[in-house]
Structures are given as C-alpha cells and as structure tokens.
XYZ file of C-alpha atoms in Angstrom:
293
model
C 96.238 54.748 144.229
C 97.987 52.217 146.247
C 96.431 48.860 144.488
C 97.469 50.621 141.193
C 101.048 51.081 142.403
C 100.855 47.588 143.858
C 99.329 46.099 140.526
C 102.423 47.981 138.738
C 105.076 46.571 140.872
C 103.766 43.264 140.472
C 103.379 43.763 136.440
C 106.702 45.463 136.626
C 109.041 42.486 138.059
C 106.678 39.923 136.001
C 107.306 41.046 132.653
C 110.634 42.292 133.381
C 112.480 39.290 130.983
C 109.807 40.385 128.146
C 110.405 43.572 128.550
C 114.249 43.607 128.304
C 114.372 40.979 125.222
C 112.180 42.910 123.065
C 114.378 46.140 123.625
C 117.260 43.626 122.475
C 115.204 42.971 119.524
C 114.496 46.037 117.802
C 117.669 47.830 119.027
C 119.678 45.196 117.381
C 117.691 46.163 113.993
C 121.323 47.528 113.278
C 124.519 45.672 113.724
C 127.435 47.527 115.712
C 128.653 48.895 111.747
C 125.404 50.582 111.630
C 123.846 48.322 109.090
C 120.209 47.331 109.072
C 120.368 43.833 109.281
C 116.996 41.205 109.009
C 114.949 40.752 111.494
C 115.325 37.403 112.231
C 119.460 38.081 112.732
C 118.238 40.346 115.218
C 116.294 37.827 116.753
C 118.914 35.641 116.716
C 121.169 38.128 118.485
C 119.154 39.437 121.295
C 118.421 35.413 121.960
C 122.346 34.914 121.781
C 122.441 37.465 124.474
C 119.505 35.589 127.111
C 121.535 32.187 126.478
C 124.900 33.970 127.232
C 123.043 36.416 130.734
C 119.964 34.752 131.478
C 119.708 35.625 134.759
C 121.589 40.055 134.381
C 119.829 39.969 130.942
C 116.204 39.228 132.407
C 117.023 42.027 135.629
C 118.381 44.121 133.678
C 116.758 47.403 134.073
C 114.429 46.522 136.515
C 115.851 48.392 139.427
C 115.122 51.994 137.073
C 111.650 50.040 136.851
C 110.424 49.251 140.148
C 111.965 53.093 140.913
C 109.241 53.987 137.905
C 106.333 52.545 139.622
C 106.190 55.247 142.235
C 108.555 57.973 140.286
C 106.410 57.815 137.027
C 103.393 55.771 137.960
C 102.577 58.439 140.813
C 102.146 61.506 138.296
C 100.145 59.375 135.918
C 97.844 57.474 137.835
C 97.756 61.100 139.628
C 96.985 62.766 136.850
C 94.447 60.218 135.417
C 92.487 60.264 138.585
C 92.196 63.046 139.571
C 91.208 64.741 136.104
C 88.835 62.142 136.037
C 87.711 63.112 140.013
C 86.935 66.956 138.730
C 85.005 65.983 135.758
C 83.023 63.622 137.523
C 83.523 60.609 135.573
C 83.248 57.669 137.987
C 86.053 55.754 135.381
C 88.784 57.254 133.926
C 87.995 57.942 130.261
C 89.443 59.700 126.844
C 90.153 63.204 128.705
C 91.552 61.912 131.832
C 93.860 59.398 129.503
C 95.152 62.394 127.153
C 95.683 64.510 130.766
C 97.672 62.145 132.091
C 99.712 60.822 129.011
C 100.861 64.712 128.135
C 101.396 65.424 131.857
C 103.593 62.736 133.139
C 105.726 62.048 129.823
C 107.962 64.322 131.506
C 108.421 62.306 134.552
C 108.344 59.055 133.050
C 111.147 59.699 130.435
C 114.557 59.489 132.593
C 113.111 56.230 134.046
C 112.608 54.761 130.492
C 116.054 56.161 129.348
C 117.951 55.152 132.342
C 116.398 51.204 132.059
C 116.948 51.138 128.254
C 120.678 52.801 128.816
C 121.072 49.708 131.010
C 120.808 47.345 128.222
C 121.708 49.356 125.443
C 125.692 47.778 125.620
C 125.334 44.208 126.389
C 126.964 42.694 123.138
C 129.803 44.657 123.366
C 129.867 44.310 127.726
C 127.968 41.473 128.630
C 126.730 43.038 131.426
C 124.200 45.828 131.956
C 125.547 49.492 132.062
C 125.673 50.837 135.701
C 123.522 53.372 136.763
C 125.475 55.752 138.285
C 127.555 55.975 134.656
C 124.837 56.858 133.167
C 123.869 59.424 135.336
C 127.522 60.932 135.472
C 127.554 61.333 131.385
C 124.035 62.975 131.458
C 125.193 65.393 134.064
C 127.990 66.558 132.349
C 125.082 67.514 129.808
C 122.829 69.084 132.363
C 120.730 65.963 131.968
C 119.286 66.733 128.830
C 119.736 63.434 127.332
C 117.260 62.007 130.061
C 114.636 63.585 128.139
C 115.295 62.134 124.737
C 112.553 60.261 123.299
C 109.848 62.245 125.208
C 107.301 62.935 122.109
C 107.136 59.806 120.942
C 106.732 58.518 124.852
C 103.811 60.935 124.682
C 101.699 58.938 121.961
C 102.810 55.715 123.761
C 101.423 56.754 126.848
C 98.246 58.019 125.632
C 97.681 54.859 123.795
C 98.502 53.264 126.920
C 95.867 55.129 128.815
C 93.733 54.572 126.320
C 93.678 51.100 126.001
C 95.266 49.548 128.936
C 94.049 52.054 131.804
C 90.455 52.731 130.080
C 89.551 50.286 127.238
C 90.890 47.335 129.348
C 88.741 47.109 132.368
C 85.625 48.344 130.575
C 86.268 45.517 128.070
C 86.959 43.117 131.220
C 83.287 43.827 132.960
C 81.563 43.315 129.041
C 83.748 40.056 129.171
C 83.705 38.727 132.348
C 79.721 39.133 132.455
C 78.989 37.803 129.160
C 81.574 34.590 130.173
C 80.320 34.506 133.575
C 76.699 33.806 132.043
C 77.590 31.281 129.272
C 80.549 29.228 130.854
C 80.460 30.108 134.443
C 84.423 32.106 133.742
C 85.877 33.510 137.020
C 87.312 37.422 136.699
C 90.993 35.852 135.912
C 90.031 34.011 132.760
C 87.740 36.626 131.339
C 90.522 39.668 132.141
C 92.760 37.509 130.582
C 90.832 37.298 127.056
C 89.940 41.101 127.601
C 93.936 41.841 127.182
C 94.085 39.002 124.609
C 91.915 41.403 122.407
C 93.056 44.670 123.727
C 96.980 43.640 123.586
C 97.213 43.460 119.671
C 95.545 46.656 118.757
C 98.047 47.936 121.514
C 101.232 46.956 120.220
C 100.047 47.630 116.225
C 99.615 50.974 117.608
C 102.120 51.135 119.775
C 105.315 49.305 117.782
C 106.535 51.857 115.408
C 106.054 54.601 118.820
C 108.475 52.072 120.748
C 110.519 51.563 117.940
C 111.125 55.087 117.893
C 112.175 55.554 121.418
C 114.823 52.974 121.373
C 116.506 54.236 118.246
C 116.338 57.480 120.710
C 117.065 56.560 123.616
C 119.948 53.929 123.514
C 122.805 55.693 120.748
C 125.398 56.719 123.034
C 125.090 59.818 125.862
C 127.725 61.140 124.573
C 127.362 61.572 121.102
C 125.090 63.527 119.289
C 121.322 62.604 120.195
C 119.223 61.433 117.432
C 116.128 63.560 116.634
C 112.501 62.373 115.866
C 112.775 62.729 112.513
C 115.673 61.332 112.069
C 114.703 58.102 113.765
C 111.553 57.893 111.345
C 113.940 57.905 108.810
C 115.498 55.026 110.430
C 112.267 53.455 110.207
C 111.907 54.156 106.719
C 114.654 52.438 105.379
C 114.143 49.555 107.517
C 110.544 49.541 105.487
C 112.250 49.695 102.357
C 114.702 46.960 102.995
C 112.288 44.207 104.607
C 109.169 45.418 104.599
C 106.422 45.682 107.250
C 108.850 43.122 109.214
C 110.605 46.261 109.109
C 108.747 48.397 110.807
C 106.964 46.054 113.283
C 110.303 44.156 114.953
C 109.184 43.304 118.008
C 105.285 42.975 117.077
C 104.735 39.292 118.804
C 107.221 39.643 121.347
C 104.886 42.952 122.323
C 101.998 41.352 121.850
C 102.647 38.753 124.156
C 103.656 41.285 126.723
C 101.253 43.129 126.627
C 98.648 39.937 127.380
C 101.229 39.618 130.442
C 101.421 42.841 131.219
C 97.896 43.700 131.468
C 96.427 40.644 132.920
C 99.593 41.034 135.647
C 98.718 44.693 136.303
C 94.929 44.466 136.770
C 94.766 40.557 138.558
C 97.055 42.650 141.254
C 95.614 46.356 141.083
C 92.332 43.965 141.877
C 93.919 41.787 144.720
C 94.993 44.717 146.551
C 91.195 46.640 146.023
C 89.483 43.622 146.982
C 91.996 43.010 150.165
C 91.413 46.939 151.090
C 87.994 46.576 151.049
C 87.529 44.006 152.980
C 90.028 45.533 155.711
C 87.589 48.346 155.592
C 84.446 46.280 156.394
C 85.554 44.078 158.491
C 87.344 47.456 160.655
C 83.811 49.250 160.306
C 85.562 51.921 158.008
C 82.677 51.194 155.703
C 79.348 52.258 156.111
C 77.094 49.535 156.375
C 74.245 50.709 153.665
C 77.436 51.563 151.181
C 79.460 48.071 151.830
C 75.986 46.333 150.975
C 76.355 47.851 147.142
C-alpha cells in the first residue's frame, strides 16, 4: 500500500502541468458566451493561459491532488487489494478493478471537483480559485455539488483499474521479458512501451468520460448543476459542429499523459517495493527460503 501511495505522489506532482492544461483544453470547448468554439481556438486559449501563469497554471490544483493520493488513493488501492486478497487472486484483476472503481468514486469525487474548481476561472482571474471559496459555496449547499460528476468518474475509474492498475503491469512483465531477451531492455524502457500501448486505448476510452466530468464539474457552484445527460448533449453538438475533433478534445494531450502518468506511477510504486524489500532482507524480516524466490 505504501509504494502505491508513494508511486501516486510521485505520478501526481509529475504530471501535474499535463494534467491542468488538458482540463484548460476541453473546458474551453466553449467560450465565456457559451458558444462551442473549434478546437484548435481552444487550444490556443488554454496555451494563452500557460504563457500568461506558467508557474500557478502548472500547480494549480495540485495541493487537492497530493491531498487525493491518500484521501482517494487509500479507498481504491484499499478496495482493489483487498477484494483481490479474499478471492485469492495473487494480482488484482477484472473483479477487484470493478470493486474498487464503484466503491471509491465516492471518495474520489470532491478531490476531482475541488482541483478542477481550482482552474475552472483562470481567464476571467488569472489565478486559481482558492480552496476555502470553494468549500464555503458548497457548504451553503450541504456539499452536494462535491459530488457532481460521480457516474461518469465511475466508468473512468474502472477503465482506470482496468487498464492502468491491471492491464499495465501484466503487459509490462510480457514486455519487459520478451525485450529483455531480444535487446537486453532494462524494466524502465520496457514499462515505458507497455504504457505507450496501454495509454491510447486508455484515453479513446476514457476522453468522452473526462469530457463529461469537466462540463460537470467546473459550471459555477452556484448555479444550477448540469446533469449527465445534459452534458452528453453538450457532447453532441460539439460532434455535430466539428466532428470527432469534437468529441475527442484533449485526445493527444491525454495520450501523452497517460504514457507519463503510468510509466511515473509504476517506475516509483516499483522503487519503493524494491527499496522495502531489500530493508526487509537485509533486517532479517524475510525468511531466508522466501527472499531466495
């Protein structure tokens, strides 16, 4: 549990940048009028934003983030382990993924509200949105809006399970043993082409999901919320104006995090397992006969 907290919190401050301009890229799919604009104005915006911050624009929302690792990451990685623990499956697999992406949504949602809250008003501040605010206007709701953007979170997260928590390192060992053989690759290389062919497959799934959360999650606290089906419908007419570059803002941008993301998240989960280990052997915690394995 630890090295995947650790791996998180490395990922987590990593990717942070990434992270924050692709939010700025497919929230800015509508100008402050409300029109849907092309994606490459949007682009254009959300890069006018980095020149103008680049330092509170790559941060941004990382605070809510690094919060996440143990606040959100601690149900999940829970969840996923332990289901996994009392089915006897040595690796997390399908059922301990679909556990853990229904069970934690819950938890993980105010984090992934409160750090896309954070950006949500830079073009018209210039400066991320301070937490506290946005606590104080979803109090005087009970804190309902925390929650918005939970089902589609639920599809992300399983996806995410799916591929990143269970596909990923499976794919790594296939990888990094096939590599190893033919051109003598080291485990950094080879994980790094496993999330090179995990990552797109990811964020094709994933896009539209993500999509759908930020049209959720960063309208205003204080106005009416905007329902899933309205924010499909969003989607929809985003379609019908420019096409699958429509739907899929964001698509390289995610891509390309995801790579990072991955790679980040299991080099470190790995650094700290291999650095725990070798505390335990060289302390004796280990039994000989099983540190020999």
């Amino acid at each position: 549990m630890t090295a995947y907290l650790g791996g998180s919190a490395f990922q987590t401050v990593m990717d942070n940048p990434i992270t924050a301009y692709r939010q700025l890229v497919q929230q800015y799919a509508k100008d402050l009028k409300g029109n849907t604009v092309d994606p490459k104005v949007a682009v254009t915006e959300a890069r006018a934003v980095f020149y103008a911050h680049p330092v509170s624009a790559s941060l941004s929302g990382v605070g809510p983030r690094l919060v996440g690792v143990g606040f959100k990451r601690i149900p999940k990685f829970g969840i996923l382990l332990g289901i996994s623990f009392f089915i006897g499956d040595a690796e997390p697999g399908v059922i301990a993924a679909f556990g853990a992406s229904i069970g934690s949504a819950f938890f993980i949602n105010p984090i992934r509200m409160i750090e896309k809250q954070q950006r949500a008003y830079y073009k018209q501040t210039g400066t991320s949105k301070p937490i506290t605010e946005i606590l104080k206007e979803s109090a005087s709701q009970s804190f309902r809006p925390l929650f918005r953007g939970t089902v589609p979170l639920m599809g992300h997260s399983l996806a995410s399970a799916l591929l990143g928590l269970v596909g990923q390192p499976k794919l790594q060992k296939w990888v990094q043993r096939e590599m190893h053989d033919k051109f003598g690759f080291g485990r950094s290389v080879s994980g790094l082409i496993a999330s090179s062919i995990v990552s797109p497959i990811y964020v094709f799934v994933t896009n539209p999901l993500s999509r759908l959360e930020v049209i959720m999650q960063t309208s205003s606290i204080q106005k009416k919320s905007i329902g899933v089906g309205e924010a499909i419908g969003q989607v929809i007419e985003d379609s019908k104006k420019f096409g699958l570059r429509g739907v899929f803002r964001g698509q390289g941008i995610g891509i390309a995090k995801a790579i990072v993301s991955l790679t980040l998240f299991h080099e470190g989960r790995l650094f700290l397992q291999d650095g725990f280990k070798g505390y335990n052997e060289r302390n004796g915690y280990i039994p000989e006969k099983a540190s020999a394995h």
